Short mmCIF file of C-alpha atoms and ligand atoms in Angstrom, two decimals:
data_model
loop_
_atom_site.label_atom_id
_atom_site.label_comp_id
_atom_site.label_asym_id
_atom_site.label_seq_id
_atom_site.Cartn_x
_atom_site.Cartn_y
_atom_site.Cartn_z
CA MET A 1 18.70 -28.17 13.75
CA PRO A 2 18.35 -25.32 11.27
CA GLU A 3 20.87 -25.30 8.42
CA GLN A 4 23.91 -23.16 8.99
CA GLY A 5 23.32 -19.63 7.80
CA PHE A 6 19.55 -20.14 7.60
CA LEU A 7 17.76 -16.84 8.22
CA ALA A 8 14.90 -17.93 10.44
CA PHE A 9 12.00 -15.57 11.07
CA PRO A 10 10.15 -15.51 14.41
CA ASP A 11 7.72 -18.41 14.91
CA ASP A 12 4.71 -16.12 14.94
CA PHE A 13 5.81 -14.13 11.88
CA ILE A 14 2.91 -13.51 9.48
CA TRP A 15 3.55 -14.07 5.78
CA GLY A 16 1.04 -12.87 3.27
CA VAL A 17 0.09 -11.21 0.04
CA ALA A 18 -1.76 -8.00 -0.76
CA SER A 19 -4.12 -6.48 -3.33
CA SER A 20 -6.67 -3.70 -3.61
CA ALA A 21 -10.26 -3.60 -4.79
CA TYR A 22 -10.10 -1.36 -7.85
CA GLN A 23 -6.92 -3.02 -9.06
CA ILE A 24 -8.33 -6.55 -9.21
CA GLU A 25 -12.09 -6.77 -8.68
CA GLY A 26 -13.59 -5.57 -11.98
CA ALA A 27 -17.41 -5.94 -12.00
CA ALA A 28 -17.50 -2.19 -11.98
CA ASP A 29 -21.21 -1.81 -12.47
CA GLU A 30 -22.49 -5.00 -10.95
CA ASP A 31 -24.67 -5.69 -7.94
CA GLY A 32 -25.38 -2.06 -7.14
CA ARG A 33 -21.79 -0.78 -6.93
CA GLY A 34 -21.67 3.02 -7.20
CA LEU A 35 -19.13 4.97 -9.23
CA SER A 36 -15.75 5.75 -7.74
CA ILE A 37 -13.37 8.54 -8.66
CA TRP A 38 -11.21 5.95 -10.44
CA ASP A 39 -14.09 4.96 -12.73
CA THR A 40 -14.45 8.59 -13.71
CA PHE A 41 -10.71 9.18 -14.04
CA CYS A 42 -10.05 6.09 -16.18
CA HIS A 43 -12.68 7.11 -18.66
CA LYS A 44 -11.10 10.55 -19.13
CA PRO A 45 -9.13 10.49 -22.40
CA GLY A 46 -5.38 10.50 -21.80
CA ALA A 47 -5.55 10.02 -18.03
CA VAL A 48 -4.44 6.37 -17.97
CA TYR A 49 -1.92 4.49 -20.12
CA LYS A 50 -3.63 3.38 -23.36
CA GLY A 51 -7.02 4.12 -21.86
CA HIS A 52 -6.88 1.07 -19.58
CA THR A 53 -9.56 0.84 -16.89
CA GLY A 54 -10.45 -1.29 -13.89
CA ASP A 55 -13.82 -2.22 -15.41
CA VAL A 56 -12.84 -5.89 -15.62
CA ALA A 57 -9.32 -5.91 -14.08
CA ALA A 58 -8.47 -9.46 -12.94
CA ASP A 59 -12.19 -10.24 -12.51
CA HIS A 60 -11.55 -11.13 -8.89
CA TYR A 61 -15.15 -10.25 -8.03
CA HIS A 62 -16.24 -13.41 -9.84
CA ARG A 63 -13.09 -15.47 -9.27
CA PHE A 64 -12.38 -14.71 -5.62
CA ALA A 65 -12.81 -18.36 -4.55
CA GLU A 66 -10.24 -19.51 -7.12
CA ASP A 67 -7.92 -16.68 -5.99
CA VAL A 68 -8.25 -17.67 -2.35
CA ASP A 69 -7.42 -21.25 -3.37
CA LEU A 70 -4.25 -19.90 -4.98
CA ILE A 71 -3.34 -17.93 -1.87
CA ALA A 72 -3.92 -21.04 0.23
CA SER A 73 -1.89 -23.19 -2.15
CA LEU A 74 1.06 -20.86 -1.59
CA GLY A 75 0.69 -21.38 2.17
CA MET A 76 0.03 -17.74 3.01
CA HIS A 77 -1.04 -16.87 6.55
CA ALA A 78 -2.73 -13.58 5.69
CA TYR A 79 -4.39 -11.79 2.82
CA ARG A 80 -4.57 -8.01 2.70
CA PHE A 81 -7.34 -6.82 0.38
CA SER A 82 -9.30 -3.60 0.26
CA ILE A 83 -12.99 -2.95 0.46
CA ALA A 84 -14.56 -0.84 -2.28
CA TRP A 85 -16.42 1.91 -0.44
CA PRO A 86 -18.79 2.47 -3.42
CA ARG A 87 -19.83 -1.20 -3.33
CA ILE A 88 -20.99 -0.73 0.24
CA LEU A 89 -22.37 2.81 0.06
CA PRO A 90 -22.96 3.66 -3.61
CA GLU A 91 -23.45 7.33 -2.71
CA GLY A 92 -20.65 7.29 -0.15
CA ARG A 93 -23.15 7.64 2.68
CA GLY A 94 -26.76 6.83 3.45
CA SER A 95 -28.23 3.67 2.06
CA ILE A 96 -26.23 0.48 2.31
CA ASN A 97 -25.90 -1.91 -0.64
CA GLN A 98 -26.36 -5.34 0.93
CA LYS A 99 -24.95 -7.09 -2.15
CA GLY A 100 -21.66 -5.30 -1.61
CA ILE A 101 -21.52 -6.48 1.98
CA ASP A 102 -22.44 -10.00 0.86
CA PHE A 103 -19.40 -10.11 -1.43
CA TYR A 104 -16.95 -9.29 1.37
CA ASN A 105 -18.80 -11.66 3.71
CA ARG A 106 -18.21 -14.47 1.24
CA LEU A 107 -14.58 -13.50 0.73
CA VAL A 108 -13.92 -13.42 4.47
CA ASP A 109 -15.65 -16.75 5.03
CA VAL A 110 -13.67 -18.45 2.29
CA LEU A 111 -10.43 -17.04 3.72
CA LEU A 112 -11.27 -18.23 7.21
CA GLU A 113 -12.18 -21.69 5.92
CA ARG A 114 -8.62 -21.84 4.56
CA ASP A 115 -7.11 -20.51 7.82
CA ILE A 116 -6.02 -17.28 6.17
CA ILE A 117 -6.22 -14.10 8.23
CA PRO A 118 -8.27 -11.43 6.45
CA MET A 119 -6.65 -7.99 6.67
CA PRO A 120 -9.00 -5.54 4.98
CA THR A 121 -8.00 -2.00 4.14
CA LEU A 122 -10.95 0.37 4.19
CA TYR A 123 -9.62 2.95 1.77
CA HIS A 124 -7.34 2.15 -1.12
CA TRP A 125 -8.16 5.25 -3.19
CA ASP A 126 -11.60 4.49 -4.63
CA LEU A 127 -13.62 7.34 -3.14
CA PRO A 128 -17.29 7.25 -4.12
CA GLN A 129 -17.75 9.77 -6.93
CA ALA A 130 -20.80 11.20 -5.14
CA LEU A 131 -18.52 12.36 -2.30
CA GLN A 132 -16.04 13.84 -4.76
CA ASP A 133 -18.94 15.80 -6.20
CA THR A 134 -19.45 17.44 -2.80
CA GLY A 135 -15.75 18.31 -2.39
CA GLY A 136 -14.02 14.99 -1.73
CA TRP A 137 -11.10 14.88 0.70
CA LYS A 138 -10.74 18.66 0.51
CA LYS A 139 -13.85 18.78 2.69
CA ARG A 140 -13.96 17.92 6.37
CA ASP A 141 -17.35 16.18 5.96
CA THR A 142 -15.69 13.39 3.98
CA ALA A 143 -13.74 12.38 7.10
CA LYS A 144 -16.99 11.92 8.98
CA HIS A 145 -18.52 9.89 6.13
CA PHE A 146 -15.44 7.66 6.14
CA ALA A 147 -15.87 6.95 9.85
CA ASP A 148 -19.53 6.03 9.26
CA TYR A 149 -18.50 3.65 6.47
CA ALA A 150 -15.83 2.11 8.74
CA GLN A 151 -18.51 1.50 11.34
CA VAL A 152 -20.78 -0.18 8.77
CA MET A 153 -17.94 -2.53 7.85
CA VAL A 154 -17.10 -3.45 11.42
CA GLU A 155 -20.77 -4.11 12.11
CA ALA A 156 -20.83 -6.41 9.07
CA LEU A 157 -17.53 -8.26 9.46
CA GLY A 158 -16.25 -7.46 12.96
CA ASP A 159 -17.46 -10.77 14.39
CA ARG A 160 -14.87 -12.54 12.18
CA VAL A 161 -12.35 -9.91 11.15
CA THR A 162 -10.10 -8.56 13.88
CA ARG A 163 -7.23 -6.89 11.94
CA TRP A 164 -8.11 -3.75 10.06
CA ILE A 165 -6.23 -1.09 8.14
CA THR A 166 -7.94 2.28 7.76
CA HIS A 167 -6.02 3.88 4.89
CA ASN A 168 -3.48 2.99 2.28
CA GLU A 169 -0.76 5.57 1.57
CA PRO A 170 -2.37 8.95 2.42
CA PHE A 171 0.67 10.59 0.77
CA VAL A 172 -0.42 9.25 -2.61
CA VAL A 173 -3.99 10.40 -2.09
CA ALA A 174 -2.83 13.92 -1.22
CA VAL A 175 0.05 14.39 -3.64
CA LEU A 176 -0.68 12.25 -6.72
CA GLY A 177 -4.42 12.85 -6.44
CA HIS A 178 -4.40 16.56 -5.59
CA PHE A 179 -1.01 18.10 -6.43
CA THR A 180 0.41 16.40 -9.54
CA GLY A 181 -3.01 15.16 -10.67
CA GLU A 182 -1.56 11.86 -11.96
CA HIS A 183 -4.16 9.95 -9.97
CA ALA A 184 -7.89 10.35 -9.47
CA PRO A 185 -9.47 12.79 -8.93
CA GLY A 186 -6.80 14.42 -11.11
CA ILE A 187 -6.65 17.71 -9.20
CA GLN A 188 -3.60 19.99 -9.40
CA ASP A 189 -4.07 22.37 -6.52
CA PRO A 190 -1.41 23.01 -3.85
CA PHE A 191 -4.13 24.28 -1.52
CA ALA A 192 -6.03 20.99 -1.77
CA THR A 193 -2.93 18.91 -1.06
CA PHE A 194 -2.32 19.58 2.64
CA HIS A 195 -6.07 19.86 3.28
CA THR A 196 -6.53 16.41 1.78
CA ALA A 197 -3.73 14.95 3.91
CA TYR A 198 -5.29 16.59 6.97
CA HIS A 199 -8.77 15.21 6.35
CA VAL A 200 -7.53 11.73 5.46
CA LEU A 201 -5.53 11.58 8.70
CA LEU A 202 -8.45 12.98 10.66
CA SER A 203 -10.74 10.37 9.10
CA HIS A 204 -8.30 7.68 10.21
CA GLY A 205 -8.67 8.72 13.86
CA LEU A 206 -12.44 9.15 13.62
CA ALA A 207 -12.72 5.71 12.01
CA VAL A 208 -10.61 4.04 14.70
CA GLU A 209 -12.91 5.48 17.35
CA ALA A 210 -16.08 4.44 15.48
CA MET A 211 -14.76 0.95 14.78
CA ARG A 212 -13.83 0.30 18.39
CA ALA A 213 -17.25 1.47 19.53
CA ALA A 214 -19.00 -0.84 17.05
CA ALA A 215 -16.76 -3.89 17.48
CA PRO A 216 -18.16 -7.03 19.12
CA GLN A 217 -14.60 -8.03 20.11
CA PRO A 218 -11.22 -6.32 20.53
CA LEU A 219 -9.75 -5.24 17.21
CA GLN A 220 -6.23 -4.65 16.02
CA ILE A 221 -6.36 -1.51 13.94
CA GLY A 222 -3.56 0.11 11.99
CA ILE A 223 -2.88 2.48 9.12
CA THR A 224 -0.63 1.84 6.14
CA LEU A 225 1.82 4.63 5.38
CA ASP A 226 4.28 4.54 2.53
CA TYR A 227 7.83 5.60 3.19
CA ASN A 228 10.93 6.41 1.18
CA PRO A 229 14.32 7.04 2.75
CA ILE A 230 15.35 10.43 1.35
CA HIS A 231 19.03 10.81 0.56
CA PRO A 232 20.74 14.08 -0.41
CA ALA A 233 22.46 14.11 -3.80
CA SER A 234 25.57 15.61 -2.15
CA GLU A 235 26.86 16.80 1.20
CA ARG A 236 26.33 20.42 0.14
CA GLU A 237 24.27 22.35 2.67
CA GLU A 238 21.57 23.19 0.11
CA ASP A 239 21.11 19.52 -0.84
CA LEU A 240 20.96 18.48 2.80
CA ALA A 241 18.25 21.09 3.39
CA ALA A 242 16.41 19.94 0.25
CA ALA A 243 16.48 16.34 1.52
CA ARG A 244 15.10 17.45 4.86
CA ARG A 245 12.22 19.29 3.16
CA PHE A 246 11.54 16.32 0.90
CA ASP A 247 11.49 14.01 3.89
CA GLY A 248 8.99 16.37 5.51
CA VAL A 249 6.60 16.32 2.57
CA ARG A 250 7.11 12.63 1.82
CA ASN A 251 7.30 11.04 5.26
CA ARG A 252 7.10 13.25 8.36
CA LEU A 253 3.85 14.96 7.37
CA TYR A 254 2.07 11.61 7.85
CA PHE A 255 4.08 9.86 10.55
CA GLU A 256 4.18 12.76 12.99
CA PRO A 257 0.42 13.34 13.35
CA VAL A 258 -0.29 9.61 13.64
CA PHE A 259 2.47 8.80 16.13
CA LEU A 260 3.45 12.11 17.74
CA GLY A 261 0.18 14.05 17.59
CA ARG A 262 1.67 17.04 15.74
CA PHE A 263 2.42 18.32 12.27
CA PRO A 264 6.09 19.05 11.58
CA GLU A 265 6.75 22.74 12.32
CA ASP A 266 8.89 23.16 9.20
CA MET A 267 6.04 21.84 7.05
CA ILE A 268 3.53 24.26 8.53
CA ARG A 269 6.00 27.06 7.74
CA LEU A 270 6.70 25.71 4.25
CA PHE A 271 3.04 25.48 3.29
CA GLY A 272 2.23 28.82 4.96
CA ALA A 273 -1.16 30.04 3.75
CA LEU A 274 -1.67 26.73 1.93
CA ALA A 275 -1.73 24.82 5.24
CA PRO A 276 -5.05 24.05 6.93
CA GLU A 277 -5.91 25.46 10.32
CA VAL A 278 -4.64 22.83 12.75
CA ARG A 279 -7.03 22.13 15.61
CA PRO A 280 -5.55 20.51 18.74
CA ASP A 281 -8.48 18.11 19.14
CA ASP A 282 -8.01 16.99 15.54
CA LEU A 283 -4.37 16.23 16.27
CA ALA A 284 -5.41 14.18 19.28
CA MET A 285 -7.80 12.28 17.03
CA MET A 286 -5.12 11.60 14.40
CA ASN A 287 -2.90 10.37 17.22
CA THR A 288 -5.49 7.88 18.55
CA PRO A 289 -3.56 4.81 19.74
CA ILE A 290 -3.42 2.00 17.22
CA GLU A 291 -2.15 -1.56 17.49
CA PHE A 292 0.15 -1.54 14.49
CA LEU A 293 1.67 0.37 11.63
CA GLY A 294 1.52 -1.01 8.11
CA VAL A 295 4.36 0.29 6.00
CA ASN A 296 4.89 0.02 2.25
CA TYR A 297 8.41 0.03 0.93
CA TYR A 298 9.53 0.11 -2.70
CA THR A 299 12.55 2.38 -3.06
CA ARG A 300 14.53 5.34 -1.75
CA MET A 301 14.71 8.83 -3.26
CA VAL A 302 17.82 10.87 -3.94
CA VAL A 303 17.12 14.60 -4.10
CA ARG A 304 18.91 17.84 -4.77
CA HIS A 305 18.15 21.50 -4.31
CA ASP A 306 16.24 23.07 -7.20
CA SER A 307 14.93 26.58 -6.74
CA SER A 308 12.68 26.31 -9.79
CA THR A 309 10.46 23.66 -8.17
CA PRO A 310 7.57 25.46 -6.51
CA LEU A 311 7.15 25.13 -2.75
CA ILE A 312 9.60 22.35 -2.03
CA GLU A 313 12.58 23.63 -4.08
CA ALA A 314 13.94 20.12 -4.47
CA VAL A 315 13.90 17.50 -7.21
CA GLU A 316 14.48 13.80 -7.33
CA ILE A 317 17.44 12.59 -9.36
CA GLN A 318 18.35 9.14 -10.60
CA PRO A 319 21.84 8.23 -9.44
CA GLN A 320 24.08 6.66 -12.08
CA GLY A 321 25.36 3.12 -11.81
CA ARG A 322 22.37 1.80 -9.87
CA GLU A 323 19.87 -0.88 -10.85
CA TYR A 324 16.35 0.23 -11.76
CA SER A 325 13.09 -1.63 -12.22
CA MET A 326 10.43 -0.39 -14.65
CA MET A 327 9.48 2.20 -12.05
CA TRP A 328 12.12 2.76 -9.39
CA GLU A 329 15.66 2.26 -8.21
CA ILE A 330 16.15 -1.12 -6.53
CA TYR A 331 17.50 -0.34 -3.09
CA PRO A 332 16.94 -3.20 -0.61
CA GLU A 333 19.06 -1.71 2.17
CA GLY A 334 16.52 1.13 2.33
CA LEU A 335 14.07 -1.32 3.88
CA HIS A 336 16.33 -1.77 6.88
CA GLU A 337 17.07 1.95 7.06
CA MET A 338 13.35 2.74 6.99
CA LEU A 339 12.42 0.25 9.69
CA MET A 340 15.20 1.46 11.97
CA ARG A 341 14.18 5.06 11.57
CA ILE A 342 10.48 4.40 12.11
CA TRP A 343 11.26 2.37 15.18
CA ARG A 344 13.62 5.02 16.58
CA ASP A 345 11.41 8.05 15.88
CA TYR A 346 7.87 6.74 16.22
CA GLN A 347 7.93 3.51 18.23
CA PRO A 348 4.79 1.87 16.81
CA PRO A 349 3.73 -1.10 18.96
CA ALA A 350 4.10 -3.46 15.98
CA ILE A 351 5.00 -3.10 12.31
CA TYR A 352 3.87 -5.06 9.27
CA ILE A 353 5.37 -4.56 5.85
CA THR A 354 2.03 -4.35 4.06
CA GLU A 355 3.54 -3.93 0.57
CA ASN A 356 6.85 -4.53 -1.13
CA GLY A 357 7.32 -5.69 -4.70
CA ILE A 358 8.65 -5.00 -8.16
CA PRO A 359 7.13 -4.46 -11.61
CA VAL A 360 8.65 -6.88 -14.13
CA PRO A 361 7.62 -7.27 -17.79
CA ASP A 362 6.72 -10.91 -17.20
CA ASP A 363 5.54 -13.23 -19.91
CA LEU A 364 4.63 -16.88 -20.24
CA ASP A 365 7.42 -18.99 -21.73
CA HIS A 366 6.64 -21.61 -24.39
CA ASP A 367 6.26 -24.23 -21.64
CA GLY A 368 3.73 -22.13 -19.75
CA LYS A 369 6.13 -21.02 -16.99
CA VAL A 370 6.86 -17.46 -15.90
CA ARG A 371 10.56 -17.23 -15.04
CA ASP A 372 10.58 -13.97 -13.09
CA TYR A 373 14.04 -14.37 -11.60
CA ARG A 374 14.34 -10.64 -11.10
CA ARG A 375 11.40 -10.67 -8.72
CA ILE A 376 12.93 -13.57 -6.80
CA ARG A 377 16.14 -11.65 -6.41
CA TYR A 378 14.25 -8.53 -5.32
CA LEU A 379 12.25 -10.53 -2.79
CA ARG A 380 15.26 -12.34 -1.44
CA ASP A 381 17.27 -9.13 -1.03
CA HIS A 382 14.42 -7.35 0.74
CA LEU A 383 13.68 -10.29 3.03
CA ILE A 384 17.33 -10.34 4.07
CA GLN A 385 16.94 -6.68 5.09
CA ALA A 386 13.68 -7.40 6.92
CA HIS A 387 15.43 -10.16 8.84
CA ARG A 388 18.29 -7.80 9.65
CA ALA A 389 15.81 -5.30 11.10
CA ILE A 390 14.24 -7.96 13.32
CA GLN A 391 17.73 -8.86 14.55
CA SER A 392 18.23 -5.18 15.34
CA GLY A 393 15.16 -5.19 17.60
CA VAL A 394 12.44 -3.80 15.32
CA PRO A 395 9.03 -5.32 16.21
CA LEU A 396 8.40 -6.44 12.65
CA LYS A 397 5.52 -8.90 12.80
CA GLY A 398 4.79 -9.70 9.18
CA TYR A 399 5.56 -9.28 5.51
CA LEU A 400 2.86 -9.07 2.83
CA HIS A 401 4.06 -9.08 -0.74
CA TRP A 402 2.64 -6.75 -3.33
CA SER A 403 0.92 -8.32 -5.09
CA ILE A 404 -0.82 -11.67 -5.30
CA LEU A 405 -2.03 -11.05 -8.88
CA ASP A 406 -0.89 -8.93 -11.79
CA ASN A 407 -3.29 -6.03 -11.71
CA PHE A 408 -4.29 -2.53 -12.77
CA GLU A 409 -1.37 -0.29 -11.85
CA TRP A 410 -3.38 2.95 -11.71
CA ALA A 411 -2.28 5.57 -14.28
CA LEU A 412 0.25 3.07 -15.68
CA GLY A 413 -2.45 0.55 -16.55
CA TYR A 414 -1.74 -3.16 -17.02
CA ARG A 415 1.78 -2.60 -18.35
CA MET A 416 3.28 -3.04 -14.87
CA ARG A 417 3.06 -6.59 -13.58
CA PHE A 418 3.57 -6.89 -9.83
CA GLY A 419 2.00 -10.31 -9.19
CA LEU A 420 3.34 -13.55 -7.81
CA VAL A 421 0.63 -14.92 -10.07
CA TYR A 422 0.54 -14.06 -13.76
CA VAL A 423 -2.81 -12.97 -15.18
CA ASP A 424 -3.54 -13.25 -18.87
CA PHE A 425 -5.79 -10.23 -19.26
CA GLU A 426 -7.43 -11.69 -22.38
CA THR A 427 -8.47 -15.03 -20.93
CA LEU A 428 -8.12 -14.06 -17.24
CA GLU A 429 -6.30 -17.32 -16.66
CA ARG A 430 -3.91 -17.37 -13.68
CA THR A 431 -0.42 -18.97 -13.60
CA VAL A 432 1.76 -19.04 -10.50
CA LYS A 433 5.12 -17.48 -11.41
CA MET A 434 8.48 -18.89 -10.31
CA SER A 435 8.54 -16.15 -7.66
CA GLY A 436 5.25 -17.46 -6.25
CA HIS A 437 6.73 -20.93 -5.86
CA TRP A 438 9.92 -19.49 -4.39
CA PHE A 439 8.04 -17.33 -1.88
CA ALA A 440 5.84 -20.29 -0.90
CA GLN A 441 8.99 -22.18 0.00
CA VAL A 442 10.24 -19.30 2.17
CA VAL A 443 6.89 -19.26 3.95
CA ARG A 444 6.89 -23.02 4.42
CA ARG A 445 10.35 -22.94 5.96
CA ASN A 446 9.71 -19.64 7.74
CA GLY A 447 12.98 -18.28 6.46
CA LEU A 448 15.58 -18.25 3.77
CA ALA A 449 17.95 -21.13 3.21
CA PRO A 450 21.51 -20.40 2.12
CA ALA A 451 20.81 -21.62 -1.41
CA GLU A 452 18.18 -18.94 -1.77
CA ARG A 453 20.59 -16.31 -0.53
CA ALA A 454 23.20 -17.19 -3.10
CA PRO A 455 22.83 -15.34 -6.42
CA PHE A 456 19.83 -16.92 -8.07
CA LEU A 457 20.73 -18.93 -11.15
CA PRO A 458 18.17 -19.65 -13.84
CA GLU A 459 17.53 -23.37 -14.14
O1 IFM B 1 -0.06 -0.77 -6.96
C1 IFM B 1 0.35 0.11 -5.96
C2 IFM B 1 -0.57 -0.01 -4.76
O2 IFM B 1 -1.89 0.26 -5.10
C3 IFM B 1 -0.16 1.00 -3.71
N1 IFM B 1 1.23 0.91 -3.40
C4 IFM B 1 2.17 0.87 -4.49
C5 IFM B 1 1.75 -0.19 -5.50
C6 IFM B 1 2.77 -0.24 -6.66
O3 IFM B 1 2.86 1.00 -7.27
#
């Protein structure tokens, strides 16, 4: 008999952890890896916090077996990692680097030996620099090259890997990479923004088609989209309209093509001459049926009308009296709101939370422990909302925490620690944090016991 008040997850629920190649692998110029746009960006003075780079990162390339042991020791069912395109095709296309394939072969084999489901993401932002040099995601050709790369990977791993994610967070690629320029390739060009989104989404559909054609067995393919509930700062008509526009740029622009086979009309109008020419057969390709949606949730956004902000005429505000992490407002109920809306509006066949986590300025205590109680509270509060969504009928099939290891947080460098496992970036030694032990217990019991739901008290 389960304890009273125990929040049990479905028997087949998949628990896991996530990472991405550039953020943990290091070994930037080893074994024939080509340059990616993040290598170039990180070495640009002033682009990344304190000039940090992913050159070494958590050195996962050399320590992957130890890292898989850690994942196994926490009892995880699945591991979401990404494949570095420039390790496989140093020029982005053409000749294949066998050593790159060998690395992911070894990683997959070690995972399978430990009964951990590999869930690779094909694109987590590290475009080969050679493709950027010919126009990057602004160019339609890049979508075709991505599909070819996806095919290479399915030919290499598709006998053992059945769950695949094409892209991670196309919004970030389009907006942070090509509008604000905070991310590689550091472009600030409104024209490039929608074109990038268009080509990334097109490449998703082309890749799904190529992967299915190359697969030796049926695959489950999905895409990971990030989502923020957008709340108006007030009930004033202009703030409501601003929130609707923000939601369009932030969420609908990506969900509608993938699930409804269209771009939102209001977005086409908003972008006007900055919008790409939309071809019906491209929309059909973006809307290719997939087996699941991966969704990343971190926070909500509260926005108000602001006529001085170009194009969108809306700005994000930080409501008073709320709790914030080092990066965002902590808003667990937004996870439930998001899942309900996605389920109502888009009806994906299955949903996985492929990322959710919090940056905490963790440190080792004198006894070698990392007491990251804030992360435990964050996790607990979000899992309660995930459970609530399942009770409401959402086909939520898994939860993968971001991240397994502390890692390179893009333009914010190593200052932001998201891991369940602490990494000392001098010695590269790993220490499982309190949150890692706590999460392992949730996984073991397949749910949360009442004690874990009560406010967490430091020991
Ligand atoms: O670290 C990132 C990850 O690469 C993509 N999703 C958000 C995380 C935290 O910012």
